[in-house]
PDB file of C-alpha atoms in Angstrom:
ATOM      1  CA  UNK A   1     118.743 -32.509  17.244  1.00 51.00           C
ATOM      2  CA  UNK A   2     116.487 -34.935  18.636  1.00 54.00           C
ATOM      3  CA  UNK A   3     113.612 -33.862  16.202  1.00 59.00           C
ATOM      4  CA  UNK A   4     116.095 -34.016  13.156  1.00 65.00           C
ATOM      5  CA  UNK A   5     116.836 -38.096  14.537  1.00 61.00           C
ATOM      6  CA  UNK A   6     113.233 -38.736  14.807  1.00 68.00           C
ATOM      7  CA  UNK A   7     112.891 -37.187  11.218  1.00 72.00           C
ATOM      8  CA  UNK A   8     115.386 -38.853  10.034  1.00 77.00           C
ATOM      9  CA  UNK A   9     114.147 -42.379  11.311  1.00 76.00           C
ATOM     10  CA  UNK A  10     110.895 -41.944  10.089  1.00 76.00           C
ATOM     11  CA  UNK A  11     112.302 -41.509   6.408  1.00 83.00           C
ATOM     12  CA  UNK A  12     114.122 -44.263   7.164  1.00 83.00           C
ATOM     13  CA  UNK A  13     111.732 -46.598   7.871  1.00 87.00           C
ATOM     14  CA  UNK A  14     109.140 -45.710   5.484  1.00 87.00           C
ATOM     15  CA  UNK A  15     111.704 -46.244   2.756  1.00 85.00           C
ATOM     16  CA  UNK A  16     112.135 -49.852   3.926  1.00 87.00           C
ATOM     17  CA  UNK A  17     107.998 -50.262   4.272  1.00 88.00           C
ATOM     18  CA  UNK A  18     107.880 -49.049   0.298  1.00 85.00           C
ATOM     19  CA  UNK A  19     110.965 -51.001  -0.660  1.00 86.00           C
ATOM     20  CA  UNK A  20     109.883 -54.363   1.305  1.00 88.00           C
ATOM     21  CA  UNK A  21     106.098 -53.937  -0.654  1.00 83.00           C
ATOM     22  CA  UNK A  22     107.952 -53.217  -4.329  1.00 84.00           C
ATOM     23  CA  UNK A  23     109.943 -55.319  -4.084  1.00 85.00           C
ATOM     24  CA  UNK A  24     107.775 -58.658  -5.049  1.00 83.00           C
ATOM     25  CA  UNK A  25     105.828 -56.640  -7.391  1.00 81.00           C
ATOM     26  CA  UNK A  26     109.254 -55.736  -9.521  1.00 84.00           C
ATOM     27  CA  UNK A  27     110.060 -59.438  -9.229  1.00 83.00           C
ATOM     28  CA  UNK A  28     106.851 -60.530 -10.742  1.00 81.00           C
ATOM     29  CA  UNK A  29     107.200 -57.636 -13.494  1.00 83.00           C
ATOM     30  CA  UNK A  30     111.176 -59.221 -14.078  1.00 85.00           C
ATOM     31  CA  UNK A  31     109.989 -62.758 -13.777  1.00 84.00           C
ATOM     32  CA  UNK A  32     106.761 -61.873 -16.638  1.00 84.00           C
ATOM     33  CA  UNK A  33     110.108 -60.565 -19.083  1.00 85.00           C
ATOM     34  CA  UNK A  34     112.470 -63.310 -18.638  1.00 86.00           C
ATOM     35  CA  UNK A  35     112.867 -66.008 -21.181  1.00 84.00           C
ATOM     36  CA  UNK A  36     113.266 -68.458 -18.373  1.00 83.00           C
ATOM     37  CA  UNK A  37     112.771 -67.031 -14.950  1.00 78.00           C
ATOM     38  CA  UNK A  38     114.857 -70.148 -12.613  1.00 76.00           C
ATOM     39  CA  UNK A  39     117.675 -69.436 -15.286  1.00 79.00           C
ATOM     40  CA  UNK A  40     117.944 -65.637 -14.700  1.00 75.00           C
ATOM     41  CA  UNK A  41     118.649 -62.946 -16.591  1.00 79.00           C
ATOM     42  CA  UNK A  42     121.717 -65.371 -18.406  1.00 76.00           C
ATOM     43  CA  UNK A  43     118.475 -66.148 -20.306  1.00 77.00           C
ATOM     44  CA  UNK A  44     117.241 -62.816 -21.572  1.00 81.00           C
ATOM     45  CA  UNK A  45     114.012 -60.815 -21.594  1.00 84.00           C
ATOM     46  CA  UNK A  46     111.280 -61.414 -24.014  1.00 85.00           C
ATOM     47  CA  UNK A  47     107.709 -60.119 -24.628  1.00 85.00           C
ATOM     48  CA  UNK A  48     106.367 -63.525 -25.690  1.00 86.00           C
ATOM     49  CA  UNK A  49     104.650 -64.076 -21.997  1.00 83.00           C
ATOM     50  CA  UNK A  50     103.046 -60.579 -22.659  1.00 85.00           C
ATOM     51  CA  UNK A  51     102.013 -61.795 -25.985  1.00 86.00           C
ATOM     52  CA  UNK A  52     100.462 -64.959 -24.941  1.00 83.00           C
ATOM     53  CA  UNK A  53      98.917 -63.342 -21.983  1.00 81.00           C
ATOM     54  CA  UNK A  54      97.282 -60.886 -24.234  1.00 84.00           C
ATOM     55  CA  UNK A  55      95.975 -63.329 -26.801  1.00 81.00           C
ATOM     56  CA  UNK A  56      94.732 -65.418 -24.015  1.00 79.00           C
ATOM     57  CA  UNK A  57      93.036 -63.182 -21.491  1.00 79.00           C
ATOM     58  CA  UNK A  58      92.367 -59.790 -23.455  1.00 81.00           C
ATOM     59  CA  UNK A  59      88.882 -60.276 -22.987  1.00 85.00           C
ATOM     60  CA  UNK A  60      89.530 -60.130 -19.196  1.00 84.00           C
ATOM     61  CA  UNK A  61      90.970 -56.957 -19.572  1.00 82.00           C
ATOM     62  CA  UNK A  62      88.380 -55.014 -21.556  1.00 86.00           C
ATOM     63  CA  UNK A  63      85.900 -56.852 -19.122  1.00 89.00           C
ATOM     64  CA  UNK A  64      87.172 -55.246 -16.193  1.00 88.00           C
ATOM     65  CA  UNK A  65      87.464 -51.902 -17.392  1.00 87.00           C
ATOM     66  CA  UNK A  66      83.726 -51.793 -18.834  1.00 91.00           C
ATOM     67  CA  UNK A  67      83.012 -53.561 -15.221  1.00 92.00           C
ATOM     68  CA  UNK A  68      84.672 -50.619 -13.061  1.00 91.00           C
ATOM     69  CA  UNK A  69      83.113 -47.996 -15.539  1.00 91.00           C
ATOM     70  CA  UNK A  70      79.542 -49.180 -15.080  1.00 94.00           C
ATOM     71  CA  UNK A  71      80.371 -49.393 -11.342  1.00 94.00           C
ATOM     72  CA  UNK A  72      81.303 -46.286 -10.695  1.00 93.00           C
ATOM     73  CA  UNK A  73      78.523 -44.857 -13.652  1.00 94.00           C
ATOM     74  CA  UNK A  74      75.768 -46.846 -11.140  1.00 95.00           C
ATOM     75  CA  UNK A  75      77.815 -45.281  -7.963  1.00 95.00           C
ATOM     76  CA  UNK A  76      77.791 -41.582  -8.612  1.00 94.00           C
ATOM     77  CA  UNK A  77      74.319 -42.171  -9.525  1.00 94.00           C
ATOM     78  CA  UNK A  78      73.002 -43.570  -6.577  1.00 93.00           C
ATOM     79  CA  UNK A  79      75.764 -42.691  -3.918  1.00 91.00           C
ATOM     80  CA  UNK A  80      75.794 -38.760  -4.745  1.00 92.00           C
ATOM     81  CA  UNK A  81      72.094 -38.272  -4.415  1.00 92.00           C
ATOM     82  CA  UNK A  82      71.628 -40.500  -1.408  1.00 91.00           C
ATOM     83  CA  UNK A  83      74.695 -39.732   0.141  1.00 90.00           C
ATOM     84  CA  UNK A  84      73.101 -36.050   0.074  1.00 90.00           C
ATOM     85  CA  UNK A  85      69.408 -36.861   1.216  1.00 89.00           C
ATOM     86  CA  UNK A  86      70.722 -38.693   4.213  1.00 89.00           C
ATOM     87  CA  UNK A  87      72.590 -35.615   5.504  1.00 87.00           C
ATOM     88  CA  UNK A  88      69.679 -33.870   4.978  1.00 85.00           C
ATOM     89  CA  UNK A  89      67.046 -36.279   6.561  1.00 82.00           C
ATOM     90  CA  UNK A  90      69.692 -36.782   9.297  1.00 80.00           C
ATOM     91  CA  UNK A  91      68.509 -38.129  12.610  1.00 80.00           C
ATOM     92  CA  UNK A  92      67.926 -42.563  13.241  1.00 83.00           C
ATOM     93  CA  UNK A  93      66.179 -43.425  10.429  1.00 83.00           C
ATOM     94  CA  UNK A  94      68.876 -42.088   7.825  1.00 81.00           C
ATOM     95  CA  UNK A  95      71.521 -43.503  10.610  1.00 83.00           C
ATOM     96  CA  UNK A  96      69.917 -46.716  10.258  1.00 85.00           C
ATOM     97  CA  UNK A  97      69.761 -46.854   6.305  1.00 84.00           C
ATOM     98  CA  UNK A  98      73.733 -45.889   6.507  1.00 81.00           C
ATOM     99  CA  UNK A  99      74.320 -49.050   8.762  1.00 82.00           C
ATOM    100  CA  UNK A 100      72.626 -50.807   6.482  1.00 83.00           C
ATOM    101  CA  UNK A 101      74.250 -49.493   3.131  1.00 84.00           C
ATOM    102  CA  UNK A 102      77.597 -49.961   4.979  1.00 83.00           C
ATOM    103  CA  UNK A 103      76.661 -53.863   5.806  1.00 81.00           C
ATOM    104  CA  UNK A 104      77.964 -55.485   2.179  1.00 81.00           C
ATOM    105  CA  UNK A 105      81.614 -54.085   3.785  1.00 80.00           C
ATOM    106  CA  UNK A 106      81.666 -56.087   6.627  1.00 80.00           C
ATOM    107  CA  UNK A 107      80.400 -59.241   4.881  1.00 81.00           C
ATOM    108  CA  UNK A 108      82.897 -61.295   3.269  1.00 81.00           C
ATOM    109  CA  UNK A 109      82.902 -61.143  -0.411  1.00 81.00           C
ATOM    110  CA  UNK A 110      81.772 -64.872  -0.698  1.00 83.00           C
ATOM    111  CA  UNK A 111      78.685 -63.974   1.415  1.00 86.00           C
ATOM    112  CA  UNK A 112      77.514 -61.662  -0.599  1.00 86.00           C
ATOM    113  CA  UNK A 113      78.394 -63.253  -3.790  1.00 86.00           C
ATOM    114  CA  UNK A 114      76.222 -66.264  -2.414  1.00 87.00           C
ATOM    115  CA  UNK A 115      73.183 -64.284  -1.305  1.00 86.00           C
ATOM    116  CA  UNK A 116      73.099 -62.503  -4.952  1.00 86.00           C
ATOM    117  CA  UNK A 117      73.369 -66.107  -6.697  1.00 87.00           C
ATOM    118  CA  UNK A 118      70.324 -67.285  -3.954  1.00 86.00           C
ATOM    119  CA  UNK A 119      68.094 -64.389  -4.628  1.00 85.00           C
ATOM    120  CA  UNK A 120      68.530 -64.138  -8.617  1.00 83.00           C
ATOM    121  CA  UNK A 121      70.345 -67.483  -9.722  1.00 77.00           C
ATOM    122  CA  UNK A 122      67.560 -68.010 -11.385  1.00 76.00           C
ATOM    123  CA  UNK A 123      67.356 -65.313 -13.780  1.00 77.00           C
ATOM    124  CA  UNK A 124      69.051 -67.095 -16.406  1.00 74.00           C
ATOM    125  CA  UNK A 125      70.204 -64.120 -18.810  1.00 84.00           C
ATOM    126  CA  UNK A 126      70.866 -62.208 -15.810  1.00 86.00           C
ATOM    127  CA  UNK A 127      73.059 -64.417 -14.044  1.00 85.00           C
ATOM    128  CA  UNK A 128      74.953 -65.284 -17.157  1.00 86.00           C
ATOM    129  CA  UNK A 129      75.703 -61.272 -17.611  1.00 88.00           C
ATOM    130  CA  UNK A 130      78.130 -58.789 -16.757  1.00 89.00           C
ATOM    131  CA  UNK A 131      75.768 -56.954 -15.344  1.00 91.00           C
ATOM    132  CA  UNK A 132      75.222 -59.277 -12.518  1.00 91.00           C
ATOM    133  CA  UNK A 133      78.839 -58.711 -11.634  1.00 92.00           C
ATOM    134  CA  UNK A 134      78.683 -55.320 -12.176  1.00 93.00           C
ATOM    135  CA  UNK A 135      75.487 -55.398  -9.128  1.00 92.00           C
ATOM    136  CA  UNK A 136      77.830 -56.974  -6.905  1.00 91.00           C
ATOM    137  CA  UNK A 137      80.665 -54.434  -7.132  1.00 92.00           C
ATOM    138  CA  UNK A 138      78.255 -51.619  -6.803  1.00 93.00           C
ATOM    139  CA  UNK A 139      76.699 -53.178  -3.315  1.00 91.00           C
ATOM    140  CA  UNK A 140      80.324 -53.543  -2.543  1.00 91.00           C
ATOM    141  CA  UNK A 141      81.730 -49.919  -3.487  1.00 92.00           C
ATOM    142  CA  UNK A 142      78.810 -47.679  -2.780  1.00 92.00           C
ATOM    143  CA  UNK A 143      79.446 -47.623   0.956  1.00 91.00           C
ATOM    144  CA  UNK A 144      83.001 -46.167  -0.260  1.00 92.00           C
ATOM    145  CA  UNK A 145      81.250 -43.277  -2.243  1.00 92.00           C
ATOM    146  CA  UNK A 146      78.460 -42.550   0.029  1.00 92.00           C
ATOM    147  CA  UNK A 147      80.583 -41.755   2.980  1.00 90.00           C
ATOM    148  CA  UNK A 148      83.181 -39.707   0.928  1.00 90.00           C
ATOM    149  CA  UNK A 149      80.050 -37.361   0.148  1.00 91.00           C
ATOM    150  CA  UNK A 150      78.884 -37.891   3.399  1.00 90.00           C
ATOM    151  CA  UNK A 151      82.452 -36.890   4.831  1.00 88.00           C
ATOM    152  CA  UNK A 152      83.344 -33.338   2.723  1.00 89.00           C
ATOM    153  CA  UNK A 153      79.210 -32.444   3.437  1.00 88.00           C
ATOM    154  CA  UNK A 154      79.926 -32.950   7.093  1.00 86.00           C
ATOM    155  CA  UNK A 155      82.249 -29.952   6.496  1.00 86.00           C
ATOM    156  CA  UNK A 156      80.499 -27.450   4.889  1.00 84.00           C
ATOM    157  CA  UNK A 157      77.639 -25.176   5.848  1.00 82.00           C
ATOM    158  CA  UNK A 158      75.619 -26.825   2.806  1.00 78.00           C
ATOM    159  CA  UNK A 159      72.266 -25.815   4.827  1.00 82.00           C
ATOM    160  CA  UNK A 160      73.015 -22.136   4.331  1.00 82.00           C
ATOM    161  CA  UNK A 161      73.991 -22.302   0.612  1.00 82.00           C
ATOM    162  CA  UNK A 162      71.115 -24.655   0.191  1.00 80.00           C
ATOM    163  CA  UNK A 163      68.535 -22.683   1.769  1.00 82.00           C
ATOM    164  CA  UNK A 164      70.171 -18.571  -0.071  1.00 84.00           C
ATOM    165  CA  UNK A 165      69.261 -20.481  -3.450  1.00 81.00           C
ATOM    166  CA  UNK A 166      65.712 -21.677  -2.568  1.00 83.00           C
ATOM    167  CA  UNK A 167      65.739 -17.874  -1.047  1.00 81.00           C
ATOM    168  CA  UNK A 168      66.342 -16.863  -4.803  1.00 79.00           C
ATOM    169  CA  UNK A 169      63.767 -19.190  -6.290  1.00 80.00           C
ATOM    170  CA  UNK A 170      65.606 -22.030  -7.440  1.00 81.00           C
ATOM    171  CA  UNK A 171      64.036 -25.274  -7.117  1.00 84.00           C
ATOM    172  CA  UNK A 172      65.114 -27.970  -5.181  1.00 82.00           C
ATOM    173  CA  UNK A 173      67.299 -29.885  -8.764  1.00 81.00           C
ATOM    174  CA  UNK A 174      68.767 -26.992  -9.604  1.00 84.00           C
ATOM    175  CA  UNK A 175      69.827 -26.398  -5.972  1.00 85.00           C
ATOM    176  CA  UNK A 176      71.360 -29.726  -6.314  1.00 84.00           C
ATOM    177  CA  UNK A 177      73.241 -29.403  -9.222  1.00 84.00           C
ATOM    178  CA  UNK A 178      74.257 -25.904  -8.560  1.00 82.00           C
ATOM    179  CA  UNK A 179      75.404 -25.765  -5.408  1.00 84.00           C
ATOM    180  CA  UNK A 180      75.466 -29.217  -3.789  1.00 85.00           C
ATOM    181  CA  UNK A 181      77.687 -30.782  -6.217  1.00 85.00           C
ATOM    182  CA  UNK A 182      80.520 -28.463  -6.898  1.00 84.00           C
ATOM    183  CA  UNK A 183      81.097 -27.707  -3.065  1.00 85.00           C
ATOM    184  CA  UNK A 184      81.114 -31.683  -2.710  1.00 88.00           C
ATOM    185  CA  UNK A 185      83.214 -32.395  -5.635  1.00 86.00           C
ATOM    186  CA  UNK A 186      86.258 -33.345  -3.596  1.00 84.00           C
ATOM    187  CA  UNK A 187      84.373 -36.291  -2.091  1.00 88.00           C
ATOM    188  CA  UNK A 188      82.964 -37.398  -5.515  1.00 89.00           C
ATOM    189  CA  UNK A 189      86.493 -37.868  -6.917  1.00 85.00           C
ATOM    190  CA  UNK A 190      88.234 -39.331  -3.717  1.00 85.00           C
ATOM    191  CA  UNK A 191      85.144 -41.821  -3.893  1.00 90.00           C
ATOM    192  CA  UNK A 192      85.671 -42.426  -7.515  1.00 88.00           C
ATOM    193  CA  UNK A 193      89.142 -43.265  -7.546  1.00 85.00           C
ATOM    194  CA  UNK A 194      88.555 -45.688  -4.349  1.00 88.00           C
ATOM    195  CA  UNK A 195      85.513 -47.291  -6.415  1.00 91.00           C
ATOM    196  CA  UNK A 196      87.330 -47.776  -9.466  1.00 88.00           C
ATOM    197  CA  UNK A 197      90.458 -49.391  -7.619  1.00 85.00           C
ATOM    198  CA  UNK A 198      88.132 -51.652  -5.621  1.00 88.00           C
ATOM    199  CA  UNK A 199      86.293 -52.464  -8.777  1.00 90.00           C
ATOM    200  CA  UNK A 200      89.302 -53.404 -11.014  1.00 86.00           C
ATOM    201  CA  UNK A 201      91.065 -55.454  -8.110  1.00 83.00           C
ATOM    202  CA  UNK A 202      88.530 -57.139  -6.606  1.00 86.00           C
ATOM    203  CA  UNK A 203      88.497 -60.976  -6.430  1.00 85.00           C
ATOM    204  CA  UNK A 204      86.728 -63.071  -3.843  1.00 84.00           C
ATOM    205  CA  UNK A 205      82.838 -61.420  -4.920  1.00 87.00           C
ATOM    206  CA  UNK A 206      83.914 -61.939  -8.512  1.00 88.00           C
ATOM    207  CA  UNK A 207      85.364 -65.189  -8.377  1.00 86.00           C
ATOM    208  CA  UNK A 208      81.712 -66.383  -6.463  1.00 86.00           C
ATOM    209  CA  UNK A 209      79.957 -64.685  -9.273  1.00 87.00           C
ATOM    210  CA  UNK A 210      81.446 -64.931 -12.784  1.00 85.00           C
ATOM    211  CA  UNK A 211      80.963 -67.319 -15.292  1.00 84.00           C
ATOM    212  CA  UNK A 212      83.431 -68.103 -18.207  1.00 80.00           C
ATOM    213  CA  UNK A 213      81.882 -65.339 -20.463  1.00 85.00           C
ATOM    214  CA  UNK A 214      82.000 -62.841 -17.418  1.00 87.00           C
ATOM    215  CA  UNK A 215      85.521 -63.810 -16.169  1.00 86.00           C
ATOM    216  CA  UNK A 216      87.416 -59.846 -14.996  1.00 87.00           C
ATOM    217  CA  UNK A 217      91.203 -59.796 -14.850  1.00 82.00           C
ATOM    218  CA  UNK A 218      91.724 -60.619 -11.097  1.00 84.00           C
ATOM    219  CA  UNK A 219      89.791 -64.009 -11.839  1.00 85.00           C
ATOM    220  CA  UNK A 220      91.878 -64.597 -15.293  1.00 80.00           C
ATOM    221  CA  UNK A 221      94.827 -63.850 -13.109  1.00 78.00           C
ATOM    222  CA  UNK A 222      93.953 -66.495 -10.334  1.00 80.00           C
ATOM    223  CA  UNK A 223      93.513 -68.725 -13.346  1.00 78.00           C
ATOM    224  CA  UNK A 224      96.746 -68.229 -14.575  1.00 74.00           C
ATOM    225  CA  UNK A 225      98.496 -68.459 -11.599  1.00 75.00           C
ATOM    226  CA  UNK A 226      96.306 -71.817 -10.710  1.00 74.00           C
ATOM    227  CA  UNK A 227      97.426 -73.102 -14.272  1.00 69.00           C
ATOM    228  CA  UNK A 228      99.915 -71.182 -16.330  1.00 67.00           C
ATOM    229  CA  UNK A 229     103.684 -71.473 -15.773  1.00 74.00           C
ATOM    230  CA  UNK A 230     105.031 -69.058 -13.994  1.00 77.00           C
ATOM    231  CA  UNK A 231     106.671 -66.346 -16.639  1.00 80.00           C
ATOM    232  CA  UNK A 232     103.032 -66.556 -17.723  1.00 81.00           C
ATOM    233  CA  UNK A 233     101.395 -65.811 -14.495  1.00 79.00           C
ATOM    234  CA  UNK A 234     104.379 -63.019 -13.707  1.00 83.00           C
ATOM    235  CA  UNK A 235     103.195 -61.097 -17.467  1.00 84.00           C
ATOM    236  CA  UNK A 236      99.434 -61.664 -16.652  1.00 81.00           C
ATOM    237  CA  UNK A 237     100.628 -59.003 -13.591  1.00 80.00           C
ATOM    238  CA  UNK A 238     102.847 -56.818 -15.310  1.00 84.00           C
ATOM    239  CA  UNK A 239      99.692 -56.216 -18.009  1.00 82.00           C
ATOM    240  CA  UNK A 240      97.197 -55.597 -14.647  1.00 79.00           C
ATOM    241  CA  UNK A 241      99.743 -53.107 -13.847  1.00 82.00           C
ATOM    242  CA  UNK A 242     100.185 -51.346 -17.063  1.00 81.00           C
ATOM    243  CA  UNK A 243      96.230 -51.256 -16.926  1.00 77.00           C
ATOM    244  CA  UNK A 244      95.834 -49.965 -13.706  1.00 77.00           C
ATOM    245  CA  UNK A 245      98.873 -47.842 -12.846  1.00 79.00           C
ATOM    246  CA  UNK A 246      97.550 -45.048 -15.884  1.00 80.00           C
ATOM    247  CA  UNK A 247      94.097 -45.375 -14.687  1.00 75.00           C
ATOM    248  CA  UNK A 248      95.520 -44.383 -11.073  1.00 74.00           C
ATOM    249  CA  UNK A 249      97.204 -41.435 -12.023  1.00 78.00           C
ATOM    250  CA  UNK A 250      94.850 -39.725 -14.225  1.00 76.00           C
ATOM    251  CA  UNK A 251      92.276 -39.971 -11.761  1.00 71.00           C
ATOM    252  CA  UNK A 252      94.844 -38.464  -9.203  1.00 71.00           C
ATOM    253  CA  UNK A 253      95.473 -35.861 -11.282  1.00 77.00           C
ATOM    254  CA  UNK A 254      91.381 -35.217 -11.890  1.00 71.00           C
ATOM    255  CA  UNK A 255      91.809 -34.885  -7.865  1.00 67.00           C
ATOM    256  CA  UNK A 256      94.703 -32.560  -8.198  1.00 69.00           C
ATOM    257  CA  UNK A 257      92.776 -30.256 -10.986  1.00 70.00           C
ATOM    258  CA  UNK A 258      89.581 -30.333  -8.516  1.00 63.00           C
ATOM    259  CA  UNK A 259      91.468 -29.720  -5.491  1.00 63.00           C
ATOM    260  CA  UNK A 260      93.304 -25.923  -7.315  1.00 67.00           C
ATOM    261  CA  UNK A 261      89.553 -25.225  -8.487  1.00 65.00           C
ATOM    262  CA  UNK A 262      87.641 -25.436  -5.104  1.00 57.00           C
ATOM    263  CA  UNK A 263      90.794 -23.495  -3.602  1.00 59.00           C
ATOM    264  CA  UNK A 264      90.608 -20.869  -6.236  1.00 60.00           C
TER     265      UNK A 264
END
């Protein structure tokens, strides 16, 4: 009986954590479809805040998702690999280059954002590119894909498998690409969907670093909130969601796919 309470209260009160965090979201979405959001819905819905959104900050959109592509592109191609030398130099030194990999984390996002303007501000066609931003969210995100490799490699006896396919002759690439990666694949997706969502959402280093021909959605959505009325501001995040949501799931259900493979 008293497990069934304690059951029973837990359901409880995660229903009122998820309800009391929807909650403003589905207000925003209602207030982004209303003719006239103070009026109610005696006004009616309308897409002409989507519309204008749209015409006005498309750009933003397309921006971020070419952003968080790159990202995690530059991640997986730096995180996997070093992710999987560190484990295997182990001891301080590959300690110490963690810590130090791990460091853009605990530095605010405006911090960083200043040091990258201070070392390469002057780079003119640099600076001015989305490829600047797109360095800044891969300092930021690589800690998060380097330690999901690190984590699932932490698990597995990858010495053995490493060392029965140099026993067979296979070179150390082929090793890698053979046998390292498919037994870590589970960390490469839970990294990739935590890169992309960091990448699409993130503000404060991107607000630092963009320029008005490198502005991503969370910055055009600080904009409009800053300057728009508010049915404008409300459709700006209904479209963020409608970008992001889809993006979400199929990479959860990349996870789920990878997840019935490494158990089969």
């Amino acid at each position: 009986m008293r497990r069934q309470w304690t059951t029973t209260a837990g359901i409880v009160i995660t229903a009122l954590l998820t309800l009391f965090l929807l909650v403003p979201v589905l207000l925003s979405v209602y207030a982004g479809l209303t003719v006239n959001y103070a009026r109610g819905i005696s006004a009616g819905f309308t897409l002409d805040w989507v519309k204008q959104v749209w015409a006005l900050y498309s750009d933003t959109v397309w921006r971020s998702l070419v952003v968080a592509l790159m990202t995690l592109a530059l991640t997986l191609l730096i995180g996997v690999p070093g992710a999987y030398a560190l484990v295997r130099r182990g001891g301080r030194f590959a300690r110490a280059v963690e810590e130090i990999v791990t460091l853009p984390v605990a530095v605010p996002g405006l911090a960083l954002a200043l040091a990258m303007i201070l070392t390469y501000g002057g780079a003119g066609s640099f600076r001015q590119s989305t490829l600047f931003v797109v360095v800044g969210h891969v300092l930021f995100t690589l800690p998060f894909m380097m330690r999901s490799v690190i984590a699932v490699l932490d698990t597995i006896d990858w010495r053995t498998l490493d060392e029965g396919a140099a026993s067979l002759g296979s070179p150390a690439w082929r090793r890698f690409l053979d046998v390292i990666l498919p037994n870590v694949r589970p960390g490469i997706v839970a990294g990739s969907l935590t890169v992309l969502t960091l990448s699409i959402g993130e503000f404060n280093l991107t607000w630092m670093m963009h320029t008005p021909m490198t502005k991503t959605l969370p910055v055009g959505l600080a904009d409009a909130y800053a300057s728009m009325r508010l049915e404008i501001a409300s459709a700006y995040t209904l479209v963020f969601l409608v970008m992001v949501i889809p993006l979400l799931i199929g990479v959860q259900l990349v996870a789920g796919l990878t997840e019935k493979r490494t158990a089969s």
